[in-house]
Amino acid sequence: LDGVIHSAGVLRDGLAQTKSAEDVSAVLGPKVAGVAALDAATAALPLSAFVLFSSTASALGNVGQTDYAAANAFLDAFGAWREAEVASGRRSGRTRVVNWPLWAEGGMQVSGSVLERMHRGAGLIPLPSVAGLAVLDAVVGGDATQVVVVHGESTRLRRLLKREALPAAQKTPAPVTTIAPAVAVNTETLEASDLGVRAELYILRLLSDALKLPVERL
């Protein structure tokens, strides 16, 4: 056996309040129990690579995918743990975690309305298989343990990533501007021209009042 690619996944999309324990278990199983079983079965083998297919859901979040985001976040953390095991000599082979966006082809597909919302909201476009395989080849042969992949309109995607991602090694909190109770955003996103951020926060406050839910849960 030269290497392992863990690409299993199950979707049971829906709001967290409506999810059953069975749905959550179905989503967590392939990622959490699956990667643990693969690692246990190959721990002593001289692998060249151990590749985990995660999702942008764990890096950026996605409506209706609380359990799916959590399952993939486990893969992200597992990849970091396994790479540390490689460094200590207890595992072999490069560990690579790829946080994939939606692929244009393959087993996980969404409706046309969801595709439209993805593009309208963030400029995301499903990743063609040819491009995805080229990315996979580059990631497996590269130096980074974990890579987040997005595909679409570059300017809008850069704004999305700037808004959502903070450096992992950041020592002190970035300056924030409080917009509503329990809601804080990076002041860099509140430029006068950035009406999208302001509108989003305003709508969140309206929804919070109407649904009687804290803003941070929306």
XYZ file of N, CA and C in Angstrom, residues 78-180:
309
model
N -7.180 16.336 12.918
C -6.539 15.027 12.836
C -5.308 15.091 11.931
N -5.426 15.835 10.819
C -4.291 15.975 9.921
C -3.095 16.605 10.610
N -3.343 17.647 11.406
C -2.253 18.294 12.144
C -1.644 17.335 13.160
N -2.516 16.557 13.829
C -2.021 15.587 14.815
C -1.183 14.511 14.138
N -1.664 14.006 12.999
C -0.919 12.936 12.336
C 0.430 13.433 11.816
N 0.476 14.664 11.321
C 1.748 15.185 10.839
C 2.756 15.299 11.976
N 2.258 15.624 13.179
C 3.138 15.642 14.349
C 3.622 14.232 14.675
N 2.755 13.238 14.482
C 3.153 11.842 14.689
C 4.228 11.422 13.678
N 4.102 11.919 12.447
C 5.128 11.633 11.433
C 6.470 12.217 11.869
N 6.432 13.446 12.346
C 7.673 14.099 12.783
C 8.334 13.354 13.932
N 7.522 12.689 14.756
C 8.063 11.954 15.899
C 8.447 10.517 15.553
N 8.154 10.098 14.303
C 8.524 8.760 13.869
C 7.480 7.696 14.126
N 6.308 8.083 14.635
C 5.264 7.092 14.921
C 4.332 6.839 13.744
N 4.406 7.649 12.708
C 3.677 7.438 11.458
C 4.638 7.765 10.325
N 4.262 7.361 9.106
C 5.106 7.678 7.950
C 4.240 8.229 6.825
N 4.871 8.977 5.934
C 4.159 9.536 4.790
C 3.646 10.935 5.058
N 3.673 11.778 4.027
C 3.174 13.141 4.149
C 1.681 13.136 4.469
N 1.272 13.905 5.462
C -0.151 14.100 5.752
C -0.601 15.362 5.038
N -1.689 15.249 4.270
C -2.210 16.410 3.551
C -3.719 16.492 3.762
N -4.167 17.677 4.127
C -5.598 17.949 4.291
C -6.005 18.978 3.249
N -7.015 18.648 2.452
C -7.508 19.579 1.428
C -8.943 19.963 1.778
N -9.167 21.240 2.050
C -10.525 21.739 2.313
C -11.141 22.128 0.970
N -11.916 21.193 0.413
C -12.460 21.377 -0.936
C -13.726 22.225 -0.925
N -13.935 22.980 -2.017
C -15.244 23.574 -2.251
C -16.128 22.554 -2.965
N -17.303 22.966 -3.372
C -18.180 22.094 -4.166
C -17.536 21.822 -5.525
N -17.501 20.542 -5.912
C -17.008 20.171 -7.235
C -18.160 20.219 -8.247
N -17.824 20.526 -9.493
C -18.839 20.585 -10.546
C -19.387 19.197 -10.854
N -18.540 18.169 -10.712
C -18.981 16.794 -10.926
C -18.752 16.003 -9.645
N -19.336 14.806 -9.584
C -19.101 13.941 -8.430
C -20.361 13.639 -7.652
N -20.181 12.962 -6.528
C -21.324 12.443 -5.780
C -22.085 13.458 -4.957
N -21.437 14.543 -4.518
C -22.107 15.552 -3.709
C -22.510 16.725 -4.593
N -23.794 16.855 -4.844
C -24.303 17.934 -5.672
C -25.403 18.688 -4.930
N -25.689 19.905 -5.377
C -26.708 20.749 -4.745
C -27.654 21.250 -5.813
N -28.763 21.848 -5.373
C -29.775 22.327 -6.298
C -29.301 23.595 -7.006
N -30.006 23.936 -8.077
C -29.673 25.147 -8.817
C -29.820 26.401 -7.978
N -30.814 26.418 -7.078
C -31.013 27.598 -6.232
C -29.846 27.788 -5.270
N -29.280 26.688 -4.764
C -28.117 26.784 -3.873
C -26.905 27.277 -4.652
N -26.735 26.777 -5.873
C -25.620 27.244 -6.707
C -25.723 28.745 -6.957
N -26.945 29.194 -7.235
C -27.153 30.622 -7.485
C -26.823 31.443 -6.241
N -27.243 30.933 -5.075
C -26.972 31.650 -3.824
C -25.470 31.705 -3.537
N -24.767 30.601 -3.804
C -23.320 30.576 -3.594
C -22.622 31.632 -4.451
N -23.058 31.718 -5.706
C -22.414 32.674 -6.605
C -22.792 34.099 -6.250
N -24.059 34.311 -5.948
C -24.503 35.661 -5.624
C -23.901 36.152 -4.317
N -23.782 35.252 -3.340
C -23.317 35.662 -2.026
C -21.817 35.832 -1.912
N -21.053 34.964 -2.577
C -19.599 34.996 -2.374
C -18.787 34.889 -3.650
N -19.454 34.762 -4.786
C -18.709 34.613 -6.032
C -18.184 33.219 -6.266
N -18.711 32.224 -5.548
C -18.230 30.855 -5.669
C -18.790 30.189 -6.923
N -17.957 29.406 -7.589
C -18.338 28.622 -8.755
C -17.842 27.196 -8.525
N -18.673 26.161 -8.805
C -18.216 24.777 -8.609
C -16.897 24.506 -9.324
N -16.052 23.726 -8.668
C -14.700 23.447 -9.154
C -14.732 22.344 -10.210
N -14.255 22.606 -11.437
C -14.198 21.540 -12.450
C -13.235 20.436 -12.024
N -13.551 19.218 -12.417
C -12.729 18.081 -11.999
C -11.290 18.202 -12.481
N -11.092 18.697 -13.700
C -9.731 18.830 -14.235
C -8.909 19.749 -13.331
N -9.504 20.868 -12.918
C -8.800 21.789 -12.034
C -8.589 21.166 -10.661
N -9.592 20.441 -10.167
C -9.476 19.813 -8.854
C -8.360 18.795 -8.796
N -8.218 17.998 -9.845
C -7.154 16.985 -9.866
C -5.777 17.642 -9.953
N -5.701 18.758 -10.680
C -4.426 19.483 -10.745
C -4.064 20.053 -9.378
N -5.062 20.571 -8.658
C -4.835 21.084 -7.305
C -4.373 19.955 -6.389
N -5.042 18.812 -6.465
C -4.685 17.678 -5.619
C -3.241 17.265 -5.847
N -2.836 17.203 -7.103
C -1.460 16.828 -7.428
C -0.476 17.827 -6.828
N -0.818 19.111 -6.915
C 0.076 20.144 -6.373
C 0.144 20.083 -4.856
N -1.006 19.819 -4.209
C -1.038 19.781 -2.748
C -0.255 18.589 -2.213
N -0.459 17.419 -2.820
C 0.237 16.218 -2.353
C 1.743 16.376 -2.514
N 2.171 17.051 -3.570
C 3.593 17.244 -3.795
C 4.162 18.486 -3.140
N 3.310 19.276 -2.491
C 3.761 20.516 -1.880
C 4.187 20.344 -0.438
N 4.408 21.474 0.227
C 4.935 21.454 1.588
C 3.879 21.694 2.665
N 2.724 22.256 2.305
C 1.715 22.619 3.305
C 0.922 21.391 3.739
N 0.714 21.260 5.045
C -0.093 20.152 5.551
C -1.556 20.336 5.205
N -2.051 21.585 5.263
C -3.470 21.843 5.016
C -3.611 23.001 4.034
N -4.513 22.818 3.051
C -4.758 23.844 2.041
C -6.262 24.011 1.857
N -6.734 25.256 1.908
C -8.133 25.574 1.633
C -8.248 26.006 0.179
N -9.150 25.382 -0.558
C -9.316 25.642 -1.982
C -10.656 26.332 -2.222
N -10.626 27.432 -2.967
C -11.868 28.081 -3.401
C -11.770 28.330 -4.900
N -12.916 28.398 -5.563
C -12.941 28.569 -7.019
C -14.076 29.515 -7.378
N -13.751 30.548 -8.143
C -14.783 31.501 -8.535
C -14.184 32.839 -8.874
N -14.931 33.904 -8.572
C -14.503 35.261 -8.895
C -13.482 35.727 -7.862
N -12.253 35.934 -8.323
C -11.129 36.101 -7.406
C -11.286 37.303 -6.477
N -11.770 38.421 -6.985
C -11.877 39.618 -6.141
C -12.850 39.389 -4.992
N -13.996 38.815 -5.282
C -14.997 38.566 -4.241
C -14.535 37.492 -3.273
N -13.827 36.483 -3.789
C -13.335 35.425 -2.907
C -12.265 35.944 -1.957
N -11.409 36.842 -2.436
C -10.387 37.414 -1.556
C -11.045 38.218 -0.438
N -12.124 38.924 -0.752
C -12.843 39.675 0.283
C -13.462 38.725 1.296
N -14.027 37.613 0.793
C -14.624 36.620 1.689
C -13.581 36.052 2.631
N -12.437 35.660 2.108
C -11.394 35.049 2.934
C -10.807 36.063 3.908
N -10.691 37.301 3.491
C -10.185 38.345 4.385
C -11.132 38.554 5.553
N -12.417 38.459 5.292
C -13.426 38.655 6.327
C -13.474 37.491 7.297
N -13.371 36.253 6.755
C -13.637 35.064 7.561
C -12.404 34.540 8.289
N -11.215 34.733 7.715
C -10.042 34.036 8.251
C -9.143 34.990 9.023
N -8.717 34.574 10.201
C -7.725 35.294 10.982
C -6.486 34.410 11.120
N -5.298 34.963 11.137
C -4.093 34.150 11.283
C -4.150 33.297 12.544
N -3.807 32.019 12.405
C -3.883 31.107 13.547
C -2.935 31.517 14.665
N -1.815 32.140 14.304
C -0.803 32.484 15.296
C -0.975 33.900 15.855
N -2.101 34.536 15.528
C -2.305 35.906 16.001
C -2.312 35.945 17.526
N -1.500 36.783 18.109
C -1.324 36.793 19.560
C -2.366 37.642 20.273
N -2.772 38.750 19.665
C -3.724 39.638 20.310
C -4.916 39.839 19.399
N -6.103 40.062 19.955
C -7.284 40.243 19.123
C -7.149 41.464 18.222
N -7.700 41.345 17.018
C -7.709 42.488 16.119
C -8.708 43.521 16.621
N -8.512 44.810 16.292
C -9.488 45.827 16.680
C -10.853 45.478 16.112
N -11.888 45.659 16.888
C -13.234 45.335 16.435
C -14.152 46.510 16.682
N -15.235 46.533 15.923
C -16.282 47.522 16.124
C -17.553 46.776 16.479
N -18.153 47.079 17.610
C -19.365 46.395 18.020
C -20.552 46.966 17.266
N -21.295 46.099 16.602
C -22.453 46.522 15.819
C -23.743 46.221 16.573
N -23.771 45.116 17.266
C -24.940 44.728 18.053
C -24.431 43.832 19.162
